[in-house]
Coordinates of N, CA and C in Angstrom, one line a residue:
M1 N -16.2 140.3 -44.8 CA -15.4 140.7 -46.2 C -16.2 140.4 -47.3
A2 N -17.0 141.3 -47.8 CA -17.9 141.1 -48.9 C -17.3 141.2 -50.2
V3 N -16.5 142.2 -50.4 CA -15.9 142.6 -51.7 C -14.7 142.0 -52.1
S4 N -14.5 142.0 -53.4 CA -13.3 141.3 -53.9 C -12.0 141.8 -53.2
C5 N -11.1 140.9 -53.0 CA -9.9 141.2 -52.4 C -8.6 140.8 -53.1
F6 N -7.5 141.6 -52.9 CA -6.2 141.2 -53.5 C -5.3 141.0 -52.4
V7 N -4.4 139.9 -52.5 CA -3.4 139.7 -51.3 C -2.0 139.6 -51.9
K8 N -1.1 140.4 -51.5 CA 0.2 140.4 -51.8 C 1.1 139.5 -50.9
P9 N 1.6 138.5 -51.2 CA 2.4 137.6 -50.3 C 3.5 138.4 -49.6
V10 N 3.6 138.2 -48.3 CA 4.7 138.9 -47.5 C 6.0 137.8 -47.7
P11 N 7.1 138.2 -47.3 CA 8.3 137.5 -47.4 C 8.2 136.4 -46.3
L12 N 8.6 135.2 -46.8 CA 8.5 134.0 -45.9 C 9.8 133.2 -45.8
T13 N 10.0 132.7 -44.7 CA 11.2 131.7 -44.6 C 10.7 130.4 -43.9
V14 N 11.5 129.4 -44.3 CA 11.1 128.0 -43.7 C 11.8 128.0 -42.4
E15 N 11.0 127.7 -41.2 CA 11.6 127.5 -40.0 C 11.7 126.0 -39.6
S16 N 10.6 125.3 -40.0 CA 10.6 123.8 -39.8 C 9.8 123.2 -41.0
A17 N 10.7 122.3 -41.6 CA 10.3 121.8 -43.1 C 9.2 120.7 -43.0
G18 N 9.3 120.0 -42.0 CA 8.3 118.9 -42.0 C 8.7 117.7 -43.0
S19 N 7.8 117.0 -43.5 CA 8.1 115.9 -44.4 C 8.4 116.5 -45.8
Q20 N 9.5 116.3 -46.4 CA 9.7 116.8 -47.7 C 10.5 115.8 -48.6
A21 N 10.1 115.6 -49.8 CA 10.7 114.6 -50.7 C 12.1 115.4 -51.2
T22 N 13.0 114.6 -51.7 CA 14.3 115.1 -52.1 C 14.1 116.1 -53.3
N23 N 13.2 115.7 -54.2 CA 12.9 116.5 -55.3 C 11.6 117.4 -55.2
G24 N 11.2 117.6 -53.8 CA 10.1 118.7 -53.6 C 10.3 119.2 -52.3
P25 N 11.3 119.9 -52.1 CA 11.6 120.6 -50.6 C 10.5 121.5 -50.3
T26 N 10.3 121.9 -49.0 CA 9.3 122.7 -48.6 C 9.6 124.3 -49.2
V27 N 10.8 124.6 -49.3 CA 11.3 125.9 -49.9 C 10.6 126.2 -51.1
N28 N 10.2 125.1 -51.9 CA 9.6 125.5 -53.3 C 8.2 126.1 -53.1
L29 N 7.6 126.1 -51.9 CA 6.3 126.8 -51.6 C 6.5 128.3 -51.7
L30 N 7.8 128.7 -51.6 CA 8.0 130.2 -51.5 C 8.4 130.8 -52.9
N31 N 8.5 130.1 -54.1 CA 8.8 130.7 -55.3 C 7.5 130.4 -56.2
D32 N 7.6 131.2 -57.4 CA 6.5 131.2 -58.4 C 6.8 130.4 -59.6
L33 N 7.9 129.6 -59.5 CA 8.3 128.9 -60.7 C 7.4 127.7 -60.9
P34 N 6.9 127.5 -62.2 CA 5.9 126.1 -62.4 C 6.7 125.0 -62.3
D35 N 6.1 123.9 -61.7 CA 6.7 122.6 -61.5 C 7.6 122.5 -60.5
M36 N 7.9 123.6 -59.8 CA 8.7 123.5 -58.4 C 7.8 123.4 -57.3
V37 N 7.6 122.2 -56.7 CA 6.6 121.9 -55.8 C 7.1 121.4 -54.6
W38 N 6.3 121.7 -53.5 CA 6.5 120.8 -52.2 C 5.9 119.6 -52.3
R39 N 6.6 118.5 -52.0 CA 5.9 117.1 -51.9 C 6.4 116.4 -50.7
T40 N 5.5 115.8 -49.9 CA 5.9 115.0 -48.9 C 6.7 113.8 -49.3
N41 N 7.4 113.2 -48.3 CA 8.2 112.0 -48.6 C 7.4 110.7 -48.4
G42 N 6.4 110.4 -49.2 CA 5.7 109.2 -49.0 C 4.7 109.1 -47.8
V43 N 4.3 110.2 -47.3 CA 3.4 110.3 -46.2 C 2.3 111.3 -46.6
T44 N 1.2 111.1 -45.9 CA -0.1 111.8 -46.1 C -0.5 112.8 -44.9
T45 N 0.4 113.2 -44.2 CA 0.2 114.2 -43.1 C 1.6 114.8 -42.9
S46 N 1.5 116.2 -42.8 CA 2.7 116.9 -42.6 C 2.5 118.2 -41.8
D47 N 3.6 118.7 -41.3 CA 3.5 119.9 -40.3 C 4.7 120.7 -40.6
I48 N 4.6 121.9 -41.1 CA 5.6 122.9 -41.5 C 5.2 124.3 -40.7
V49 N 6.3 124.8 -40.4 CA 6.4 126.2 -39.9 C 7.0 127.2 -40.7
L50 N 6.4 128.3 -41.0 CA 6.9 129.4 -41.8 C 6.9 130.6 -40.9
T51 N 7.9 131.5 -41.3 CA 8.0 132.7 -40.4 C 7.8 134.0 -41.4
V52 N 7.3 135.1 -40.9 CA 6.9 136.2 -41.6 C 7.6 137.4 -40.7
P53 N 8.0 138.5 -41.4 CA 8.7 139.5 -40.6 C 7.8 140.1 -39.4
A54 N 8.6 140.4 -38.4 CA 8.1 140.9 -37.1 C 7.2 142.0 -37.4
G55 N 6.0 142.1 -36.8 CA 5.1 143.2 -37.0 C 4.0 143.2 -38.1
T56 N 4.2 142.0 -38.8 CA 3.3 142.0 -40.1 C 1.9 141.6 -39.6
V57 N 0.9 142.2 -40.1 CA -0.4 141.9 -39.9 C -1.0 141.0 -41.0
I58 N -1.5 139.8 -40.7 CA -2.0 138.8 -41.6 C -3.4 138.7 -41.4
D59 N -4.1 138.5 -42.7 CA -5.6 138.2 -42.5 C -5.9 137.2 -43.6
C60 N -4.9 136.7 -44.3 CA -5.2 135.7 -45.3 C -4.1 134.7 -45.4
F61 N -4.5 133.4 -45.6 CA -3.6 132.4 -45.8 C -4.2 131.5 -46.9
A62 N -3.3 130.9 -47.8 CA -3.7 130.2 -48.9 C -2.5 129.2 -49.4
L63 N -3.1 127.9 -49.5 CA -2.2 126.9 -50.1 C -2.8 126.6 -51.3
L64 N -1.9 126.8 -52.3 CA -2.4 126.8 -53.7 C -2.0 125.6 -54.6
Y65 N -2.7 125.1 -55.5 CA -2.4 124.2 -56.4 C -1.9 122.9 -55.9
S66 N -2.8 122.4 -54.9 CA -2.3 121.0 -54.2 C -3.2 120.0 -54.9
N67 N -2.8 118.8 -54.5 CA -3.6 117.6 -54.8 C -4.6 117.1 -53.6
L68 N -5.0 118.0 -52.9 CA -5.8 117.7 -51.7 C -7.2 117.6 -52.3
R69 N -8.0 116.7 -51.5 CA -9.5 116.5 -51.8 C -10.2 117.2 -50.8
S70 N -11.5 117.3 -51.1 CA -12.4 118.1 -50.2 C -12.5 117.3 -48.7
T71 N -12.1 116.1 -48.7 CA -12.2 115.5 -47.3 C -10.8 115.7 -46.6
D72 N -9.8 116.2 -47.3 CA -8.6 116.4 -46.5 C -8.7 117.8 -45.7
L73 N -7.8 117.8 -44.8 CA -7.8 118.8 -43.8 C -6.6 119.6 -43.7
V74 N -6.8 121.0 -43.4 CA -5.8 121.9 -43.4 C -5.9 122.8 -42.0
R75 N -5.0 122.8 -41.1 CA -5.1 123.6 -39.9 C -3.9 124.7 -39.9
V76 N -4.4 125.8 -39.5 CA -3.4 126.9 -39.5 C -3.3 127.5 -38.2
R77 N -2.0 127.6 -37.6 CA -1.9 128.2 -36.1 C -0.7 129.3 -36.1
A78 N -0.9 130.4 -35.4 CA 0.0 131.5 -35.5 C 0.4 131.8 -34.0
A79 N 1.7 132.1 -33.9 CA 2.3 132.6 -32.6 C 3.5 133.2 -32.8
N80 N 4.3 133.5 -31.8 CA 5.6 134.2 -31.9 C 6.8 133.3 -31.6
S81 N 6.5 132.0 -31.6 CA 7.7 131.1 -31.5 C 7.1 129.6 -32.0
V82 N 7.9 128.8 -32.3 CA 7.6 127.4 -32.9 C 6.8 126.8 -31.8
T83 N 7.3 126.7 -30.6 CA 6.7 126.0 -29.5 C 5.3 126.6 -29.2
A84 N 5.1 127.9 -29.2 CA 3.7 128.5 -28.9 C 2.8 128.2 -30.0
T85 N 3.1 127.9 -31.3 CA 2.1 127.5 -32.2 C 1.4 126.3 -31.9
T86 N 1.9 125.5 -31.0 CA 1.2 124.3 -30.6 C 0.5 124.5 -29.2
N87 N 1.4 125.1 -28.3 CA 1.2 125.2 -26.8 C 0.1 126.4 -26.5
A88 N 0.3 127.5 -27.1 CA -0.4 128.8 -27.0 C -0.4 129.6 -28.1
P89 N -1.2 129.1 -29.2 CA -1.3 129.9 -30.4 C -2.2 131.2 -30.2
L90 N -1.8 132.1 -31.0 CA -2.5 133.4 -30.9 C -3.8 133.4 -31.9
Y91 N -3.5 132.4 -32.9 CA -4.7 132.2 -33.8 C -4.6 130.6 -34.1
D92 N -5.9 130.0 -34.1 CA -6.0 128.7 -34.5 C -7.2 128.4 -35.4
S93 N -7.0 128.0 -36.5 CA -8.2 127.9 -37.5 C -9.0 126.6 -37.2
R94 N -8.3 125.7 -36.5 CA -9.0 124.3 -36.3 C -9.0 123.6 -37.7
N95 N -9.2 122.4 -37.7 CA -9.3 121.8 -39.0 C -10.3 122.3 -40.0
Q96 N -9.8 122.5 -41.2 CA -10.7 123.1 -42.2 C -10.6 122.1 -43.4
P97 N -11.7 121.8 -44.1 CA -11.6 121.1 -45.3 C -10.8 121.7 -46.4
A98 N -10.1 121.1 -47.1 CA -9.2 121.6 -48.2 C -10.0 122.6 -49.1
F99 N -11.2 122.2 -49.3 CA -12.2 123.1 -50.0 C -13.4 122.6 -50.0
S100 N -14.4 123.5 -50.2 CA -15.9 123.2 -50.3 C -16.4 123.5 -51.6
G101 N -17.7 123.0 -51.8 CA -18.3 123.2 -53.2 C -17.8 122.2 -54.3
E102 N -18.1 122.6 -55.6 CA -17.7 121.7 -56.6 C -16.3 122.1 -57.1
K103 N -15.5 121.1 -57.7 CA -14.3 121.5 -58.3 C -14.1 120.6 -59.4
S104 N -13.7 121.1 -60.6 CA -13.6 120.5 -61.9 C -12.3 119.9 -61.8
D105 N -12.0 118.8 -62.5 CA -10.8 118.3 -62.4 C -9.7 119.0 -63.2
V106 N -10.0 119.9 -64.0 CA -9.0 120.8 -64.7 C -8.4 121.7 -63.8
F107 N -8.9 121.9 -62.6 CA -8.4 122.8 -61.5 C -7.8 122.2 -60.3
K108 N -6.5 122.6 -60.0 CA -5.8 122.1 -58.9 C -6.5 122.8 -57.5
T109 N -6.5 122.2 -56.3 CA -7.0 122.7 -55.1 C -6.5 123.9 -54.7
K110 N -7.3 124.8 -54.3 CA -6.9 126.1 -53.7 C -7.5 126.2 -52.3
T111 N -6.6 126.2 -51.2 CA -7.2 126.1 -49.8 C -6.9 127.6 -49.3
I112 N -8.1 128.3 -48.9 CA -7.9 129.6 -48.4 C -8.5 129.8 -47.1
I113 N -7.9 130.5 -46.2 CA -8.4 130.8 -44.9 C -8.2 132.2 -44.5
F114 N -9.4 132.9 -44.0 CA -9.3 134.2 -43.7 C -9.4 134.4 -42.3
P115 N -8.3 134.5 -41.4 CA -8.3 134.8 -40.0 C -8.7 136.3 -39.8
P116 N -9.0 136.6 -38.5 CA -9.1 138.0 -38.2 C -7.6 138.5 -38.2
D117 N -7.3 139.8 -38.1 CA -6.0 140.3 -38.2 C -5.2 139.8 -37.1
V118 N -4.1 139.0 -37.5 CA -3.2 138.5 -36.6 C -1.6 139.0 -36.8
T119 N -1.1 139.5 -35.7 CA 0.3 139.9 -35.8 C 1.2 138.7 -35.0
A120 N 1.8 137.9 -35.8 CA 2.5 136.7 -35.2 C 3.6 136.5 -36.3
T121 N 4.7 136.0 -35.8 CA 5.8 135.8 -36.7 C 5.9 134.4 -37.2
H122 N 5.4 133.4 -36.4 CA 5.4 131.9 -36.9 C 4.0 131.3 -37.3
W123 N 4.1 130.7 -38.4 CA 2.7 130.1 -38.8 C 2.9 128.6 -39.1
R124 N 2.2 127.9 -38.3 CA 2.4 126.4 -38.5 C 1.2 126.0 -39.3
I125 N 1.5 125.1 -40.4 CA 0.6 124.7 -41.3 C 0.5 123.2 -41.2
T126 N -0.5 122.6 -40.8 CA -0.8 121.1 -40.6 C -1.6 120.6 -41.6
V127 N -1.3 119.6 -42.5 CA -2.1 119.0 -43.6 C -2.3 117.5 -43.2
T128 N -3.5 117.2 -43.4 CA -3.8 115.8 -43.1 C -4.6 115.4 -44.4
A129 N -4.1 114.2 -44.9 CA -4.8 113.6 -46.2 C -4.6 112.1 -46.1
N130 N -5.5 111.7 -45.1 CA -5.3 110.2 -44.8 C -5.8 109.2 -46.0
N131 N -5.0 108.3 -46.2 CA -5.4 107.4 -47.3 C -5.5 108.0 -48.7
H132 N -4.7 109.1 -48.9 CA -4.7 109.7 -50.3 C -4.1 108.7 -51.2
P133 N -4.9 108.7 -52.4 CA -4.4 107.7 -53.5 C -3.0 107.9 -54.0
D134 N -2.6 109.2 -53.9 CA -1.2 109.6 -54.4 C -0.1 109.1 -53.5
G135 N -0.5 108.9 -52.2 CA 0.5 108.5 -51.3 C 1.5 109.5 -50.8
F136 N 1.1 110.9 -51.2 CA 1.8 112.0 -50.7 C 1.0 113.2 -50.9
I137 N 1.5 114.3 -50.3 CA 0.8 115.7 -50.3 C 1.7 116.4 -51.3
Q138 N 1.0 117.3 -52.1 CA 1.8 118.1 -53.0 C 1.2 119.5 -53.1
A139 N 1.8 120.6 -53.2 CA 1.3 121.9 -53.4 C 2.4 122.8 -54.1
S140 N 1.9 123.8 -54.8 CA 2.9 124.8 -55.4 C 3.3 126.0 -54.8
R141 N 2.4 126.6 -54.1 CA 2.7 127.9 -53.5 C 1.9 128.1 -52.2
V142 N 2.5 128.8 -51.3 CA 1.8 129.2 -50.1 C 1.7 130.7 -50.1
V143 N 0.6 131.2 -49.7 CA 0.4 132.8 -49.8 C 0.1 133.2 -48.4
I144 N 0.8 134.0 -47.6 CA 0.3 134.7 -46.3 C 0.5 136.1 -46.5
G145 N -0.5 136.9 -46.2 CA -0.4 138.3 -46.4 C -1.8 139.0 -45.9
K146 N -1.8 140.3 -46.1 CA -2.9 141.2 -45.6 C -3.7 141.5 -46.9
S147 N -5.0 141.3 -46.8 CA -5.9 141.4 -48.0 C -6.2 143.1 -48.2
V148 N -6.2 143.5 -49.4 CA -6.5 144.9 -49.8 C -7.7 145.0 -50.8
N149 N -8.7 145.8 -50.4 CA -9.9 145.8 -51.4 C -10.2 147.2 -51.6
T150 N -11.2 147.4 -52.5 CA -11.7 148.8 -52.9 C -12.9 149.4 -52.1
T151 N -13.3 148.5 -51.2 CA -14.5 148.7 -50.3 C -15.9 148.7 -51.0
H152 N -15.9 148.6 -52.5 CA -17.0 148.4 -53.1 C -16.9 147.3 -54.1
D153 N -18.1 146.8 -54.4 CA -18.2 145.6 -55.1 C -17.6 145.7 -56.6
M154 N -17.1 144.5 -57.1 CA -16.7 144.5 -58.5 C -17.9 144.7 -59.4
D155 N -17.6 145.5 -60.5 CA -18.7 145.7 -61.4 C -19.2 144.4 -62.2
Y156 N -20.5 144.5 -62.5 CA -21.0 143.3 -63.2 C -20.4 143.1 -64.7
S157 N -19.9 144.2 -65.1 CA -19.2 144.1 -66.5 C -17.9 143.4 -66.5
C158 N -17.5 142.7 -65.4 CA -16.3 142.1 -65.3 C -16.2 140.9 -66.2
K159 N -14.9 140.3 -66.6 CA -14.8 139.4 -67.4 C -13.9 138.3 -66.9
Q160 N -14.2 137.1 -67.0 CA -13.4 135.9 -66.6 C -13.0 135.0 -68.0
F161 N -11.8 134.8 -68.0 CA -11.3 134.2 -69.4 C -10.2 133.2 -69.0
S162 N -10.0 132.3 -70.1 CA -8.8 131.4 -70.2 C -7.8 131.8 -71.2
R163 N -6.7 132.2 -70.9 CA -5.6 132.6 -71.8 C -4.8 131.5 -72.3
N164 N -4.9 131.3 -73.7 CA -4.1 130.0 -74.4 C -2.7 130.4 -74.4
Q165 N -1.9 129.3 -74.0 CA -0.4 129.4 -74.3 C 0.2 128.6 -75.3
S166 N -0.7 127.8 -75.9 CA 0.0 126.9 -76.8 C 0.2 127.6 -78.1
I167 N 1.3 127.1 -78.8 CA 1.9 127.6 -80.0 C 1.2 126.9 -81.2
V168 N 0.6 127.7 -82.1 CA 0.0 126.9 -83.2 C 0.9 127.4 -84.4
T169 N 1.3 126.4 -85.2 CA 2.0 126.7 -86.4 C 1.3 126.2 -87.6
E170 N 1.2 127.0 -88.5 CA 0.3 126.6 -89.7 C 1.2 126.7 -91.1
G171 N 0.8 125.8 -91.9 CA 1.4 125.8 -93.2 C 0.3 125.4 -94.2
A172 N 0.7 125.2 -95.5 CA -0.3 124.9 -96.4 C -0.7 123.4 -96.3
G173 N -1.9 123.2 -95.8 CA -2.6 121.9 -95.6 C -2.2 121.3 -94.3
W174 N -1.4 122.0 -93.4 CA -1.1 121.4 -92.2 C -1.1 122.4 -90.9
E175 N -1.3 121.8 -89.9 CA -1.3 122.6 -88.6 C -0.7 121.8 -87.5
A176 N 0.2 122.4 -86.7 CA 0.9 121.6 -85.5 C 0.7 122.6 -84.3
V177 N 0.4 121.9 -83.3 CA 0.1 122.5 -82.0 C 1.1 122.1 -80.9
E178 N 1.9 123.2 -80.3 CA 2.8 122.8 -79.1 C 1.9 122.9 -78.0
H179 N 1.5 122.1 -77.2 CA 0.3 122.3 -76.1 C 1.1 122.7 -74.9
Y180 N 0.5 123.8 -74.2 CA 0.8 124.3 -73.0 C -0.5 124.5 -72.2
D181 N -0.5 124.4 -70.8 CA -1.6 124.6 -70.1 C -2.2 126.0 -70.3
A182 N -3.7 126.2 -70.3 CA -4.2 127.5 -70.5 C -4.1 128.0 -69.0
L183 N -4.2 129.4 -69.1 CA -4.0 130.2 -67.8 C -5.3 130.9 -67.6
P184 N -5.9 130.8 -66.3 CA -7.2 131.5 -65.9 C -6.9 133.1 -65.8
G185 N -7.8 133.8 -65.9 CA -7.6 135.3 -65.7 C -9.0 136.0 -65.6
W186 N -8.9 137.1 -65.0 CA -9.9 138.1 -65.0 C -9.7 139.4 -65.4
T187 N -10.6 140.1 -65.9 CA -10.5 141.7 -66.1 C -11.7 142.1 -65.1
A188 N -11.2 142.8 -64.0 CA -12.1 143.1 -62.9 C -12.2 144.7 -63.1
K189 N -13.5 145.2 -62.9 CA -13.8 146.6 -63.0 C -14.3 147.1 -61.7
F190 N -13.8 148.2 -61.2 CA -14.4 148.8 -59.9 C -14.7 150.2 -60.4
S191 N -16.0 150.5 -60.4 CA -16.4 151.8 -60.9 C -16.3 153.0 -59.8
Y192 N -16.2 152.6 -58.6 CA -16.1 153.8 -57.7 C -15.1 153.2 -56.5
I193 N -14.2 154.0 -56.2 CA -13.2 153.7 -55.1 C -13.1 155.0 -54.5
P194 N -13.5 155.2 -53.1 CA -13.3 156.3 -52.5 C -11.9 157.0 -52.4
M195 N -11.9 158.4 -52.7 CA -10.5 159.0 -52.8 C -9.5 158.6 -51.6
E196 N -10.1 158.5 -50.4 CA -9.1 158.2 -49.2 C -8.5 156.9 -49.4
V197 N -9.4 155.9 -49.8 CA -9.0 154.6 -49.9 C -8.0 154.3 -51.1
W198 N -8.3 155.1 -52.2 CA -7.4 155.0 -53.4 C -5.9 155.7 -52.9
D199 N -6.0 156.8 -52.3 CA -4.6 157.3 -51.9 C -3.9 156.7 -50.9
K200 N -4.6 156.1 -49.9 CA -3.9 155.6 -48.7 C -3.6 154.1 -48.8
T201 N -4.4 153.4 -49.6 CA -4.5 151.9 -49.5 C -4.2 151.5 -50.9
F202 N -5.1 151.7 -51.7 CA -5.3 150.7 -53.0 C -4.2 151.2 -54.0
F203 N -3.9 152.4 -54.3 CA -2.9 152.7 -55.3 C -1.3 152.4 -54.7
P204 N -1.2 152.6 -53.4 CA 0.1 152.1 -53.0 C 0.2 150.7 -53.1
F205 N -0.8 149.8 -53.1 CA -0.9 148.3 -53.2 C -0.6 148.2 -54.7
L206 N -1.1 148.9 -55.7 CA -1.0 148.7 -57.0 C 0.5 149.0 -57.4
H207 N 0.9 150.1 -56.8 CA 2.4 150.5 -57.1 C 3.5 149.5 -56.6
S208 N 3.0 148.9 -55.5 CA 4.0 147.9 -54.8 C 4.1 146.6 -55.7
V209 N 3.0 146.3 -56.3 CA 3.1 145.0 -57.1 C 3.3 145.2 -58.5
S210 N 2.9 146.4 -59.1 CA 2.9 146.7 -60.4 C 2.6 145.5 -61.3
N211 N 3.3 145.2 -62.4 CA 2.9 144.0 -63.2 C 4.1 142.9 -63.1
S212 N 5.0 143.0 -62.0 CA 5.9 141.9 -61.9 C 5.9 141.0 -60.7
K213 N 5.1 141.5 -59.7 CA 4.8 140.7 -58.4 C 3.6 140.0 -58.4
P214 N 3.5 138.7 -58.0 CA 2.2 138.1 -57.9 C 1.4 138.5 -56.9
V215 N 0.0 138.3 -57.1 CA -1.1 138.5 -56.2 C -2.0 137.4 -56.2
L216 N -2.7 137.4 -55.1 CA -4.0 136.4 -55.0 C -5.2 137.3 -55.2
F217 N -6.0 136.9 -56.2 CA -7.2 137.6 -56.4 C -8.4 136.8 -56.0
V218 N -9.2 137.1 -55.1 CA -10.4 136.4 -54.6 C -11.6 137.3 -55.0
P219 N -12.3 136.9 -56.1 CA -13.5 137.6 -56.5 C -14.5 137.8 -55.5
V220 N -14.9 136.6 -54.8 CA -16.0 136.7 -53.9 C -15.6 136.0 -52.6
P221 N -15.0 136.6 -51.6 CA -14.5 136.0 -50.6 C -15.4 135.5 -49.6
D222 N -16.7 135.8 -49.7 CA -17.8 135.3 -48.8 C -18.4 134.1 -49.4
E223 N -17.9 133.6 -50.6 CA -18.6 132.3 -51.2 C -17.5 131.4 -51.4
P224 N -17.0 130.6 -50.5 CA -16.1 129.7 -50.7 C -16.3 128.7 -51.7
E225 N -17.6 128.3 -51.9 CA -17.9 127.4 -53.0 C -17.5 127.8 -54.4
T226 N -17.2 129.1 -54.6 CA -16.9 129.4 -55.9 C -15.3 129.6 -56.0
W227 N -14.5 129.5 -54.9 CA -13.1 129.7 -55.1 C -12.3 128.8 -55.9
Q228 N -12.7 127.5 -56.1 CA -11.9 126.7 -56.8 C -11.9 127.0 -58.3
H229 N -13.0 127.6 -58.9 CA -13.1 128.0 -60.3 C -12.9 129.5 -60.5
E230 N -12.9 130.3 -59.6 CA -12.8 131.7 -59.7 C -11.5 132.3 -59.2
V231 N -10.9 131.9 -58.2 CA -9.7 132.4 -57.6 C -8.5 132.3 -58.6
V232 N -7.7 133.4 -58.6 CA -6.5 133.4 -59.5 C -5.4 134.0 -58.7
F233 N -4.2 133.2 -58.8 CA -3.0 133.6 -58.2 C -2.1 134.0 -59.5
G234 N -1.8 135.3 -59.8 CA -1.2 135.6 -61.0 C -0.5 137.1 -60.9
R235 N -0.3 137.7 -62.1 CA 0.3 139.0 -62.2 C -0.7 139.9 -62.8
L236 N -0.7 141.2 -62.3 CA -1.5 142.2 -63.0 C -0.7 142.6 -64.5
K237 N -1.6 142.8 -65.5 CA -0.9 143.1 -66.7 C -1.2 144.6 -67.0
A238 N -0.4 145.1 -68.1 CA -0.4 146.5 -68.6 C 0.1 147.2 -67.4
E239 N -0.3 148.4 -67.3 CA 0.1 149.4 -66.2 C -1.1 149.6 -65.2
P240 N -1.0 148.8 -63.9 CA -2.2 148.9 -63.1 C -2.3 150.3 -62.6
G241 N -3.4 150.9 -62.6 CA -3.9 152.2 -62.4 C -5.1 152.5 -62.5
G242 N -5.6 153.7 -62.4 CA -7.2 154.1 -62.3 C -7.3 155.4 -62.9
D243 N -8.6 155.9 -63.0 CA -8.9 157.1 -63.6 C -9.8 157.9 -62.5
C244 N -9.5 159.2 -62.2 CA -10.3 160.0 -61.4 C -11.5 160.5 -62.1
D245 N -12.6 159.8 -62.0 CA -13.9 160.3 -62.7 C -14.9 160.9 -61.9
H246 N -14.6 160.9 -60.7 CA -15.6 161.3 -59.7 C -14.9 162.5 -58.8
Y247 N -15.8 163.3 -58.3 CA -15.2 164.4 -57.5 C -14.5 163.9 -56.2
D248 N -15.0 162.6 -55.9 CA -14.4 162.1 -54.6 C -14.0 160.7 -54.7
G249 N -13.7 160.2 -56.0 CA -13.3 158.9 -56.2 C -12.8 158.5 -57.4
W250 N -12.2 157.3 -57.5 CA -11.5 156.7 -58.7 C -12.3 155.5 -59.2
R251 N -11.9 155.1 -60.4 CA -12.4 153.9 -60.9 C -11.1 153.2 -61.6
T252 N -11.2 151.8 -61.5 CA -10.1 151.2 -62.2 C -10.5 149.9 -62.9
E253 N -9.7 149.5 -63.8 CA -9.9 148.2 -64.6 C -8.7 147.5 -64.6
L254 N -8.7 146.2 -63.9 CA -7.4 145.5 -63.8 C -7.6 144.0 -64.3
T255 N -6.4 143.8 -65.1 CA -6.5 142.4 -65.8 C -5.4 141.7 -65.0
I256 N -5.8 140.5 -64.5 CA -4.8 139.5 -63.8 C -4.9 138.2 -64.5
V257 N -3.6 137.7 -64.9 CA -3.6 136.4 -65.4 C -2.8 135.3 -64.6
G258 N -3.3 134.2 -64.4 CA -2.7 133.3 -63.5 C -1.2 132.9 -63.9
I259 N -0.5 132.4 -62.9 CA 0.9 131.9 -63.0 C 0.7 130.4 -63.4
A260 N 1.5 130.0 -64.3 CA 1.4 128.6 -64.6 C 1.8 127.7 -63.4
S261 N 1.0 126.7 -63.1 CA 1.2 125.9 -61.9 C 1.5 124.4 -62.2

C-alpha cells in the first residue's frame, strides 16, 4: 500500500472489556468525545475483545491517542469467536511496537497495523506496557475498518496545518486568551482518480462519511516513522467531492481536521 489511505471505522461492540477503571470503561474507545478515554485499573497490561459485523472485511487497525511508549507492545488477533482469537486466530500481528520513529511530546501515540484483508467477527487487542511510569494504560479511540484510496499518490501541493481553537478576546490595551488544544489537519489534493475508482469506491466512501463521520487519514502508509506527526483522525470539512477534469478521471481536494483528543 503505497498511496494515502482513508479508513472509516466500522461499528464495534465490546465483547470482553479486560481491565478498566471505573472512570475509564473500555466502551469509551468506541466514541469520539474528547476526554472520554479507556484506562486500565492500575495495571500495565490488558486484553480486550471487540466485535465487528459479520462479513466485514478489515485491513486496518488503529489504537489512537494513547500513553504508550515506543518500547510498549500491541498485538492484534482476529477470529470468529473469543476462544479462537487465542487458540486458532485467522490473523495474528504478533507483538508490534506501539510506534516507531521519532515522536514529539506534543503528540499522543497512534498505533497502526495494516493486516491483509481479514474477514472475522472477533478482534482481540493485547497491550503490554511493563513498568509504565503512569501505572496504567490509556487510549482515546480504536479504529477498525477497510482502507480506501485513490490509487494515485497525493499531490506535492498538499498542505499540513495546525488549527487553533483558542479564543482570543481583545480590548483597549489588553488581550485575553482562553486556551484550547490546537488540532492537526491536512488539505490533501489528488489530481487524478480513475473514473471506475471514483464511481465504484471513492465517491461512495465520501458520500458515506460526508462531513459528519470520522475518518482516519494516513498520508504515507508505507512509512511508519512518519505516522506520529502526520496521521490525522478527524472529519472532512466543507462538502467532500471532486471535479471531472479528465476524459477518464476525477480530481479532488479534501480538508480533514483532527478531533480533539
